[in-house]
Tab-separated table of C-alpha atoms in Angstrom:
chain	number	residue	atom	x	y	z
A	19	MET	CA	43.089	71.506	59.201
A	20	PHE	CA	46.381	72.211	60.498
A	21	TYR	CA	48.328	74.638	59.704
A	22	GLY	CA	52.418	74.197	60.902
A	23	VAL	CA	55.122	76.782	60.604
A	24	GLY	CA	55.327	76.933	57.030
A	25	VAL	CA	52.831	73.774	55.863
A	26	LYS	CA	49.142	73.982	55.558
A	27	LEU	CA	47.476	70.297	55.914
A	28	ASP	CA	44.238	70.809	54.062
A	29	ARG	CA	45.297	68.032	51.548
A	30	VAL	CA	48.083	65.225	53.148
A	31	LEU	CA	49.355	62.311	51.313
A	32	VAL	CA	52.299	59.688	52.929
A	33	TYR	CA	53.448	58.621	49.823
A	34	GLY	CA	55.497	55.064	51.016
A	35	LEU	CA	54.422	53.452	54.346
A	36	GLY	CA	56.796	51.539	56.703
A	37	ARG	CA	58.651	52.188	59.657
A	38	SER	CA	59.131	55.401	58.579
A	39	GLY	CA	55.546	56.207	56.508
A	40	ARG	CA	53.884	54.274	59.450
A	41	GLY	CA	56.157	57.206	61.677
A	42	ALA	CA	54.630	60.261	60.065
A	43	ALA	CA	51.316	58.918	59.552
A	44	ARG	CA	50.930	58.199	63.470
A	45	PHE	CA	52.451	61.876	64.500
A	46	LEU	CA	49.988	64.005	61.480
A	47	ALA	CA	47.253	62.021	63.518
A	48	ARG	CA	48.304	62.653	67.516
A	49	ALA	CA	48.143	65.779	65.931
A	50	GLY	CA	45.004	66.364	64.636
A	51	VAL	CA	45.564	65.350	60.911
A	52	ARG	CA	43.653	62.888	58.647
A	53	GLY	CA	45.575	62.103	55.733
A	54	GLU	CA	45.752	59.540	52.848
A	55	TRP	CA	48.273	57.209	51.933
A	56	LEU	CA	49.339	55.651	49.306
A	57	ASP	CA	52.559	52.648	48.742
A	58	ALA	CA	53.127	50.417	45.801
A	59	ARG	CA	52.957	46.844	47.504
A	60	PRO	CA	51.703	48.099	51.747
A	61	GLY	CA	52.563	44.982	54.175
A	62	ALA	CA	50.370	43.844	56.768
A	63	GLU	CA	50.948	46.445	59.528
A	64	ASP	CA	50.406	49.089	57.898
A	65	GLU	CA	47.060	48.171	56.133
A	66	ALA	CA	46.156	47.340	59.688
A	67	LEU	CA	47.465	51.118	61.178
A	68	MET	CA	46.083	53.167	57.642
A	69	ASP	CA	42.557	50.865	58.942
A	70	GLU	CA	43.381	52.313	62.300
A	71	LEU	CA	43.319	55.358	61.784
A	72	SER	CA	40.881	55.722	59.948
A	73	TRP	CA	43.112	56.712	57.194
A	74	ALA	CA	41.790	56.818	52.975
A	75	ARG	CA	43.931	55.646	50.651
A	76	GLY	CA	45.359	57.678	48.643
A	77	ASP	CA	45.555	58.402	44.526
A	78	ALA	CA	49.687	59.992	42.319
A	79	GLY	CA	46.850	61.727	40.416
A	80	GLY	CA	45.214	63.750	42.909
A	81	ALA	CA	45.387	67.378	44.793
A	82	TYR	CA	47.798	67.456	47.758
A	83	ASP	CA	49.883	70.722	49.556
A	84	VAL	CA	51.973	67.915	51.012
A	85	VAL	CA	53.051	64.924	49.756
A	86	VAL	CA	55.704	63.454	52.819
A	87	ALA	CA	57.069	61.120	51.463
A	88	ALA	CA	59.752	58.114	52.823
A	89	PRO	CA	63.016	57.126	52.023
A	90	GLY	CA	62.741	54.260	50.061
A	91	VAL	CA	61.213	56.241	47.332
A	92	PRO	CA	63.064	57.868	44.973
A	93	ILE	CA	62.665	61.964	45.020
A	94	ASP	CA	62.585	61.458	41.415
A	95	HIS	CA	60.223	59.171	41.383
A	96	PRO	CA	57.384	59.283	38.332
A	97	ASP	CA	54.727	59.947	40.605
A	98	LEU	CA	56.768	62.208	43.042
A	99	LEU	CA	57.486	64.416	40.344
A	100	ALA	CA	53.170	64.098	38.853
A	101	LEU	CA	52.144	65.273	42.760
A	102	GLN	CA	54.975	68.254	42.172
A	103	ALA	CA	53.745	69.042	38.800
A	104	ARG	CA	49.959	68.990	40.147
A	105	GLY	CA	51.035	72.341	43.425
A	106	ALA	CA	52.158	68.769	46.377
A	107	GLU	CA	55.370	70.506	47.822
A	108	VAL	CA	57.974	66.724	48.635
A	109	ILE	CA	59.310	66.603	52.538
A	110	GLY	CA	60.079	63.584	54.855
A	111	GLU	CA	59.873	63.295	57.842
A	112	VAL	CA	63.298	65.363	59.861
A	113	VAL	CA	60.892	68.870	57.075
A	114	LEU	CA	57.520	68.237	58.825
A	115	ALA	CA	59.116	67.793	62.518
A	116	ALA	CA	61.388	70.793	62.135
A	117	ARG	CA	57.899	72.389	60.757
A	118	LEU	CA	55.681	71.468	63.378
A	119	ARG	CA	57.897	71.021	65.772
A	120	PRO	CA	59.507	74.618	65.670
A	121	ALA	CA	60.328	74.447	69.313
A	122	LEU	CA	62.783	71.473	69.400
A	123	PRO	CA	66.662	71.698	68.352
A	124	MET	CA	67.942	68.939	66.165
A	125	VAL	CA	71.058	67.870	65.999
A	126	GLY	CA	71.915	66.126	62.443
A	127	ILE	CA	74.382	63.499	61.218
A	128	THR	CA	75.446	61.844	58.417
A	129	GLY	CA	77.401	60.682	56.558
A	130	THR	CA	79.458	57.255	54.734
A	131	ALA	CA	79.875	55.082	57.364
A	132	GLY	CA	79.577	55.959	61.199
A	133	LYS	CA	76.881	57.953	61.653
A	134	GLY	CA	74.633	54.905	63.454
A	135	SER	CA	77.502	55.247	66.106
A	136	THR	CA	77.563	59.086	66.345
A	137	THR	CA	74.585	59.841	66.447
A	138	VAL	CA	73.790	56.864	69.903
A	139	LEU	CA	76.792	58.965	70.696
A	140	VAL	CA	75.884	62.440	70.979
A	141	ALA	CA	72.175	61.755	72.098
A	142	GLY	CA	73.891	59.961	75.099
A	143	LEU	CA	76.436	63.067	75.560
A	144	LEU	CA	73.401	64.943	75.633
A	145	ARG	CA	71.548	62.996	78.296
A	146	ALA	CA	74.590	62.486	80.520
A	147	ALA	CA	74.244	66.875	80.810
A	148	GLY	CA	70.981	66.518	81.809
A	149	LEU	CA	68.948	66.818	78.726
A	150	ASN	CA	66.187	64.316	78.269
A	151	ALA	CA	68.031	63.524	74.225
A	152	ARG	CA	66.583	61.048	72.342
A	153	GLU	CA	67.922	59.688	68.907
A	154	GLY	CA	65.779	58.670	65.715
A	155	GLY	CA	65.735	58.976	61.683
A	156	ASN	CA	67.428	56.455	60.205
A	157	ILE	CA	68.971	54.817	63.174
A	158	ASP	CA	65.528	53.188	65.079
A	159	PRO	CA	62.637	53.560	66.623
A	160	PRO	CA	61.967	56.963	63.318
A	161	LEU	CA	62.127	60.829	64.563
A	162	LEU	CA	58.353	61.654	64.301
A	163	ASP	CA	57.777	58.960	67.089
A	164	VAL	CA	59.755	60.877	69.686
A	165	VAL	CA	60.238	64.458	69.085
A	166	ASP	CA	57.003	65.136	70.981
A	167	SER	CA	59.252	63.089	74.057
A	168	ALA	CA	62.369	65.062	73.386
A	169	GLU	CA	64.471	67.976	75.031
A	170	VAL	CA	66.418	67.678	72.017
A	171	ALA	CA	65.932	65.546	69.155
A	172	VAL	CA	70.004	63.878	67.754
A	173	VAL	CA	68.163	61.867	63.728
A	174	GLU	CA	70.916	60.027	61.938
A	175	LEU	CA	70.612	61.210	58.476
A	176	SER	CA	71.026	58.891	55.018
A	177	SER	CA	71.446	60.828	51.665
A	178	PHE	CA	67.850	58.723	49.849
A	179	GLN	CA	66.573	61.351	54.013
A	180	LEU	CA	68.583	64.369	52.648
A	181	GLU	CA	67.112	64.732	49.004
A	182	ARG	CA	63.370	66.645	50.355
A	183	VAL	CA	64.733	68.596	53.112
A	184	PRO	CA	63.490	72.277	51.767
A	185	GLY	CA	64.795	74.961	54.517
A	186	LEU	CA	66.082	72.610	56.762
A	187	ARG	CA	68.349	74.202	59.730
A	188	LEU	CA	70.388	72.446	62.128
A	189	PRO	CA	72.076	74.706	64.912
A	190	VAL	CA	74.225	70.946	64.484
A	191	ALA	CA	75.294	68.677	62.076
A	192	VAL	CA	77.838	66.551	61.502
A	193	VAL	CA	79.401	64.721	58.047
A	194	THR	CA	81.717	62.222	60.078
A	195	ASN	CA	82.900	61.153	56.071
A	196	LEU	CA	81.973	60.586	52.895
A	197	GLY	CA	82.500	57.270	50.903
A	198	VAL	CA	80.825	55.822	48.772
A	199	ASP	CA	77.668	54.572	48.062
A	200	HIS	CA	74.455	54.075	47.293
A	201	LEU	CA	74.681	54.588	43.469
A	202	ASP	CA	72.354	53.074	42.433
A	203	ARG	CA	69.625	55.443	43.947
A	204	HIS	CA	71.901	58.758	43.794
A	205	GLY	CA	73.850	57.210	39.670
A	206	THR	CA	77.530	59.360	40.312
A	207	VAL	CA	79.131	59.987	43.822
A	208	GLU	CA	79.168	63.319	42.974
A	209	ALA	CA	75.331	62.972	43.273
A	210	TYR	CA	75.960	60.946	46.090
A	211	HIS	CA	77.615	64.088	47.899
A	212	ALA	CA	75.442	66.652	47.260
A	213	ALA	CA	72.307	65.083	48.824
A	214	LYS	CA	75.012	64.360	51.656
A	215	ARG	CA	75.634	68.234	52.123
A	216	ASN	CA	72.515	69.233	51.516
A	217	ILE	CA	72.103	68.257	55.277
A	218	THR	CA	74.127	71.934	55.998
A	219	ALA	CA	72.298	73.903	53.301
A	220	GLY	CA	69.864	75.696	55.393
A	221	GLN	CA	72.395	76.266	58.412
A	222	GLU	CA	73.258	80.207	58.654
A	223	ALA	CA	76.616	81.826	59.486
A	224	GLY	CA	75.664	81.187	64.139
A	225	ASP	CA	75.159	77.366	63.319
A	226	VAL	CA	78.282	74.647	63.689
A	227	LEU	CA	79.096	71.669	61.594
A	228	VAL	CA	81.269	69.439	62.662
A	229	VAL	CA	83.503	67.445	60.092
A	230	PRO	CA	86.723	65.576	59.083
A	231	GLU	CA	89.173	67.284	58.980
A	232	GLY	CA	90.766	67.509	55.902
A	233	LEU	CA	86.942	67.365	54.210
A	234	SER	CA	86.251	71.023	53.228
A	235	VAL	CA	82.347	71.228	52.998
A	236	PRO	CA	80.928	74.160	51.517
A	237	THR	CA	78.730	75.872	54.847
A	238	ARG	CA	77.776	78.828	55.660
A	239	ALA	CA	78.130	77.884	59.609
A	240	GLN	CA	81.137	78.293	61.694
A	241	VAL	CA	83.242	74.471	60.517
A	242	ARG	CA	84.470	72.304	63.314
A	243	PRO	CA	87.149	69.557	62.552
A	244	PHE	CA	87.743	66.661	64.408
A	245	SER	CA	90.800	64.109	64.039
A	246	PRO	CA	90.432	60.854	65.997
A	247	ASP	CA	94.041	61.376	67.180
A	248	ARG	CA	91.535	64.189	69.606
A	249	ILE	CA	88.925	63.965	71.224
A	250	ALA	CA	88.501	67.462	72.945
A	251	LEU	CA	86.348	70.709	72.965
A	252	ALA	CA	85.986	72.919	70.161
A	253	ASP	CA	88.848	75.264	72.416
A	254	GLY	CA	91.282	72.386	72.836
A	255	THR	CA	90.334	71.520	75.699
A	256	PRO	CA	91.447	67.425	76.315
A	257	VAL	CA	87.424	65.502	77.486
A	258	LEU	CA	89.764	62.041	77.227
A	259	LEU	CA	92.304	59.467	75.196
A	260	SER	CA	91.128	57.179	72.416
A	261	SER	CA	92.511	54.009	74.751
A	262	GLU	CA	90.445	55.616	77.182
A	263	LEU	CA	87.053	54.619	75.096
A	264	PRO	CA	85.369	51.029	75.555
A	265	GLU	CA	86.283	47.997	73.058
A	266	GLY	CA	83.718	48.408	69.851
A	267	VAL	CA	83.709	52.731	70.308
A	268	HIS	CA	85.542	54.718	67.118
A	269	PRO	CA	87.859	57.216	68.324
A	270	ALA	CA	86.966	59.327	65.096
A	271	ASN	CA	82.966	59.019	66.701
A	272	ALA	CA	83.463	59.988	69.250
A	273	ALA	CA	86.101	62.889	68.507
A	274	ALA	CA	82.256	64.035	66.571
A	275	ALA	CA	80.156	63.776	69.585
A	276	VAL	CA	82.400	65.572	71.209
A	277	LEU	CA	82.363	68.441	69.554
A	278	ALA	CA	78.703	68.410	68.524
A	279	ALA	CA	77.683	68.030	72.138
A	280	GLU	CA	79.400	70.563	73.290
A	281	ALA	CA	77.989	72.737	70.459
A	282	LEU	CA	74.329	71.834	70.807
A	283	LEU	CA	74.761	72.198	74.720
A	284	VAL	CA	76.537	76.282	73.844
A	285	HIS	CA	72.822	76.632	70.857
A	286	LEU	CA	70.761	76.441	74.370
A	287	GLY	CA	72.662	78.047	76.646
A	288	ARG	CA	73.951	74.777	79.319
A	289	PRO	CA	77.179	74.480	80.800
A	290	VAL	CA	80.060	72.414	78.942
A	291	ASP	CA	81.288	69.743	81.603
A	292	ALA	CA	84.788	67.875	79.916
A	293	GLY	CA	84.407	65.701	83.055
A	294	VAL	CA	80.563	64.335	82.107
A	295	LEU	CA	81.000	63.611	79.339
A	296	ALA	CA	84.256	61.994	78.963
A	297	GLY	CA	82.103	59.806	81.877
A	298	ALA	CA	80.163	60.013	79.579
A	299	LEU	CA	82.123	58.360	76.684
A	300	ARG	CA	84.012	55.527	79.127
A	301	ALA	CA	80.307	53.480	79.589
A	302	ALA	CA	78.867	53.880	76.379
A	303	GLN	CA	78.123	51.125	74.358
A	304	PRO	CA	78.987	50.023	70.712
A	305	VAL	CA	75.487	50.057	69.088
A	306	SER	CA	74.156	46.256	68.261
A	307	GLY	CA	74.988	45.273	64.005
A	308	ARG	CA	78.203	48.040	64.266
A	309	PHE	CA	82.148	45.974	65.141
A	310	GLU	CA	80.570	44.304	68.001
A	311	THR	CA	82.151	42.229	69.660
A	312	VAL	CA	79.038	39.392	70.250
A	313	ALA	CA	80.736	36.044	71.574
A	314	ARG	CA	84.390	34.517	72.475
A	315	ILE	CA	85.637	31.654	72.510
A	316	GLY	CA	89.264	31.857	73.622
A	317	ASN	CA	91.107	34.415	72.301
A	318	VAL	CA	89.013	34.230	69.811
A	319	ARG	CA	87.067	37.508	69.069
A	320	PHE	CA	83.774	37.027	67.477
A	321	VAL	CA	83.061	40.714	66.016
A	322	GLU	CA	79.012	41.306	64.097
A	323	ASP	CA	79.447	44.779	61.720
A	324	SER	CA	76.873	43.047	59.401
A	325	ILE	CA	75.163	47.008	58.324
A	326	ALA	CA	79.299	47.085	57.167
A	327	THR	CA	78.831	47.087	52.923
A	328	ARG	CA	80.153	50.622	51.862
A	329	THR	CA	83.860	50.178	51.039
A	330	ILE	CA	84.972	52.777	53.990
A	331	ALA	CA	82.480	50.890	56.521
A	332	VAL	CA	83.965	47.525	55.576
A	333	GLN	CA	88.015	49.102	55.317
A	334	ALA	CA	87.482	50.287	59.019
A	335	ALA	CA	86.105	46.951	59.930
A	336	LEU	CA	88.789	45.283	58.632
A	337	GLU	CA	91.568	47.466	60.175
A	338	ARG	CA	90.199	47.659	63.805
A	339	ALA	CA	89.520	43.607	63.848
A	340	VAL	CA	92.501	42.111	65.571
A	341	PRO	CA	93.845	39.959	63.159
A	342	PRO	CA	94.694	36.877	61.972
A	343	VAL	CA	91.269	37.624	61.052
A	344	VAL	CA	88.818	35.123	58.834
A	345	TRP	CA	86.409	36.959	57.111
A	346	LEU	CA	82.697	36.017	56.650
A	347	VAL	CA	81.393	38.161	53.280
A	348	GLY	CA	79.194	37.922	51.902
A	349	GLY	CA	74.972	38.493	50.532
A	350	ARG	CA	73.906	40.013	47.733
A	351	ASP	CA	76.513	42.685	45.686
A	352	LYS	CA	75.599	45.975	45.626
A	353	GLY	CA	78.383	47.589	43.835
A	354	ALA	CA	81.103	48.357	46.351
A	355	ASP	CA	84.679	49.023	45.721
A	356	LEU	CA	87.170	46.347	45.789
A	357	ALA	CA	90.125	47.561	45.779
A	358	PRO	CA	90.712	49.125	49.276
A	359	LEU	CA	89.809	46.393	50.820
A	360	ARG	CA	91.971	44.257	49.114
A	361	GLU	CA	94.611	46.856	50.349
A	362	ALA	CA	93.270	46.913	54.084
A	363	ALA	CA	93.325	42.949	54.241
A	364	ALA	CA	96.757	42.385	53.277
A	365	GLY	CA	98.484	40.262	56.009
A	366	ARG	CA	95.521	40.824	58.076
A	367	VAL	CA	92.983	38.595	56.301
A	368	ALA	CA	93.552	33.815	56.892
A	369	GLN	CA	90.893	33.553	54.501
A	370	VAL	CA	87.239	34.819	53.527
A	371	ILE	CA	84.367	32.185	54.606
A	372	ALA	CA	81.411	32.990	51.648
A	373	PHE	CA	77.995	32.528	52.014
A	374	GLY	CA	74.422	33.885	50.561
A	375	GLU	CA	73.285	34.859	46.806
A	376	ASP	CA	77.175	36.882	45.432
A	377	GLY	CA	79.879	35.527	47.704
A	378	GLU	CA	81.668	33.039	46.228
A	379	ALA	CA	82.515	35.867	43.447
A	380	LEU	CA	82.930	38.939	45.814
A	381	ALA	CA	86.138	36.413	47.600
A	382	ARG	CA	87.134	35.430	43.996
A	383	ALA	CA	87.749	39.519	42.672
A	384	LEU	CA	88.636	39.982	46.450
A	385	GLY	CA	91.716	37.131	45.197
A	386	LEU	CA	92.224	35.973	48.873
A	387	PRO	CA	91.727	32.754	50.026
A	388	TYR	CA	88.108	31.497	50.553
A	389	ARG	CA	85.677	28.463	51.631
A	390	VAL	CA	82.320	28.654	50.969
A	391	VAL	CA	79.623	27.957	53.370
A	392	ALA	CA	75.521	27.415	52.516
A	393	GLY	CA	72.992	26.263	54.365
A	394	ALA	CA	69.227	25.792	54.393
A	395	ASP	CA	68.601	29.438	55.303
A	396	GLY	CA	70.116	31.831	55.879
A	397	GLU	CA	69.717	30.737	59.972
A	398	ALA	CA	72.013	28.370	59.233
A	399	THR	CA	73.771	30.042	56.450
A	400	MET	CA	75.315	31.768	59.470
A	401	ARG	CA	75.760	29.312	61.638
A	402	ALA	CA	77.742	27.550	59.338
A	403	ALA	CA	80.080	30.662	58.268
A	404	ALA	CA	80.045	30.962	62.001
A	405	GLN	CA	82.003	27.085	62.966
A	406	ALA	CA	84.129	27.829	59.244
A	407	GLY	CA	84.718	31.242	60.998
A	408	LEU	CA	86.113	29.453	64.585
A	409	ASP	CA	87.739	26.336	62.216
A	410	ALA	CA	90.083	28.129	60.300
A	411	LEU	CA	91.506	30.050	63.008
A	412	ASN	CA	94.247	28.631	65.894
A	413	GLY	CA	92.269	29.691	68.911
A	414	GLU	CA	93.586	33.262	68.644
A	415	GLY	CA	92.251	35.653	66.308
A	416	THR	CA	88.968	37.189	65.932
A	417	VAL	CA	85.864	36.216	62.831
A	418	LEU	CA	84.564	38.975	60.981
A	419	LEU	CA	81.110	39.460	59.715
A	420	ALA	CA	81.257	42.663	57.602
A	421	PRO	CA	79.187	41.653	54.510
A	422	ILE	CA	80.019	43.767	51.760
A	423	GLY	CA	76.725	42.131	50.341
A	424	THR	CA	73.304	43.447	50.873
A	425	SER	CA	71.714	41.572	53.135
A	426	PHE	CA	68.163	40.782	50.916
A	427	ASP	CA	69.264	38.022	49.621
A	428	GLN	CA	68.491	35.667	52.384
A	429	PHE	CA	67.196	37.957	55.164
A	430	ARG	CA	64.737	40.831	55.793
A	431	ASP	CA	67.542	43.133	56.961
A	432	TYR	CA	71.049	43.600	57.571
A	433	ARG	CA	69.679	43.321	61.522
A	434	ALA	CA	67.999	39.997	61.393
A	435	ARG	CA	71.373	39.119	59.731
A	436	GLY	CA	73.277	40.116	62.590
A	437	GLU	CA	70.830	38.754	64.438
A	438	ALA	CA	71.965	34.706	63.168
A	439	PHE	CA	75.636	35.687	63.507
A	440	ARG	CA	74.504	36.835	67.018
A	441	ARG	CA	72.992	33.105	67.841
A	442	ALA	CA	75.632	30.842	65.792
A	443	ALA	CA	78.650	32.423	67.811
A	444	LEU	CA	76.927	32.278	70.984
A	445	THR	CA	75.475	28.742	70.127
A	446	LEU	CA	79.875	28.262	69.893
A	447	ALA	CA	80.458	29.570	72.215
A	448	GLY	CA	78.276	27.883	75.214
A	449	ALA	CA	79.430	24.146	73.388
A	450	GLU	CA	82.547	25.788	73.761
A	451	VAL	CA	81.838	26.009	77.499
A	452	GLN	CA	80.052	23.000	78.237
A	453	GLY	CA	82.617	20.540	76.700
């Protein structure tokens, strides 16, 4: 038996394992809870952990106090609805952490693009200010793997996670932007945006919400607007110029991160030193898989942005890449809006290299010159794409992996696709040096 703040855990079910569900099970086990689990397609790692924890397989027809549902399970899944009808409260990992670790301050960060990079920046700024800040959530590692070793948790929150945050109150929340994504899950843009706005639903007048200038989000919190043209504290005190940021660190993410870190420091009664924050930003490293230069051959850069499958993220990558750009497009089409991408590519993209299941169809729809490459597997495909990108440039420009499509046609996830591209680019760079 275990009772947290506002949560009774006599009978708990972890529904959906994978990265998040395994993190929830490990966290509950450390708290002395022996729950049950259910997953439609458990992997070997899932079953091994449940055996180690001595958790029994649950039943969607059973009665539970709390169901901790993994983000990948839609909130209207028939099993979750049936469990709720029998009295269970459905929550996610973030609410579980907030209720069982109520003294842990959390900064929540969401958005259609840039939320992962901003999460890492905020955590880095807080560490520079002397706090043991750990990042987790939608970004590796799972939040519940870090909450017991953190003084502050900085949480990347997807729209899936934000479907299941009843009563969550964050002292500091950030919305990086709101675009179009995950319509296959949420159905409409309005429903997707409503899920994102849940990040501020539990905030009160003493809390802070950081949003882009011009974005209106209904909230009771104090609103702090940010702009990529102004990396400064809330009172306007400059922190540093965007030109001083390391390559791969976006000014908008930096501007949002400064305001979020400042708000959390003020919340904790800690001093805010603009010089310390500036130093941390100058030392910041881009997040792997998010517009990162992974290799150079002369004046040709190989930029990996494998996570760029949302229109707003791909558009940002195209606008940041040094032209001429050879744009690697492919994977499995998720229905992205291509119109803004045609505009962003105009005058910048010299050629599209199409790969994977829907690469050629995407390239045709973009209306740009393209070449199709293929390989026996994902690794070979990325080697062919990187080589074709280099061949298409005259010794100067950018080979950009911003694929639009998801990775699931040839890879485990976007990280695996990005690593394959990185290896291909580094191999080409090594061959260039040796030759």
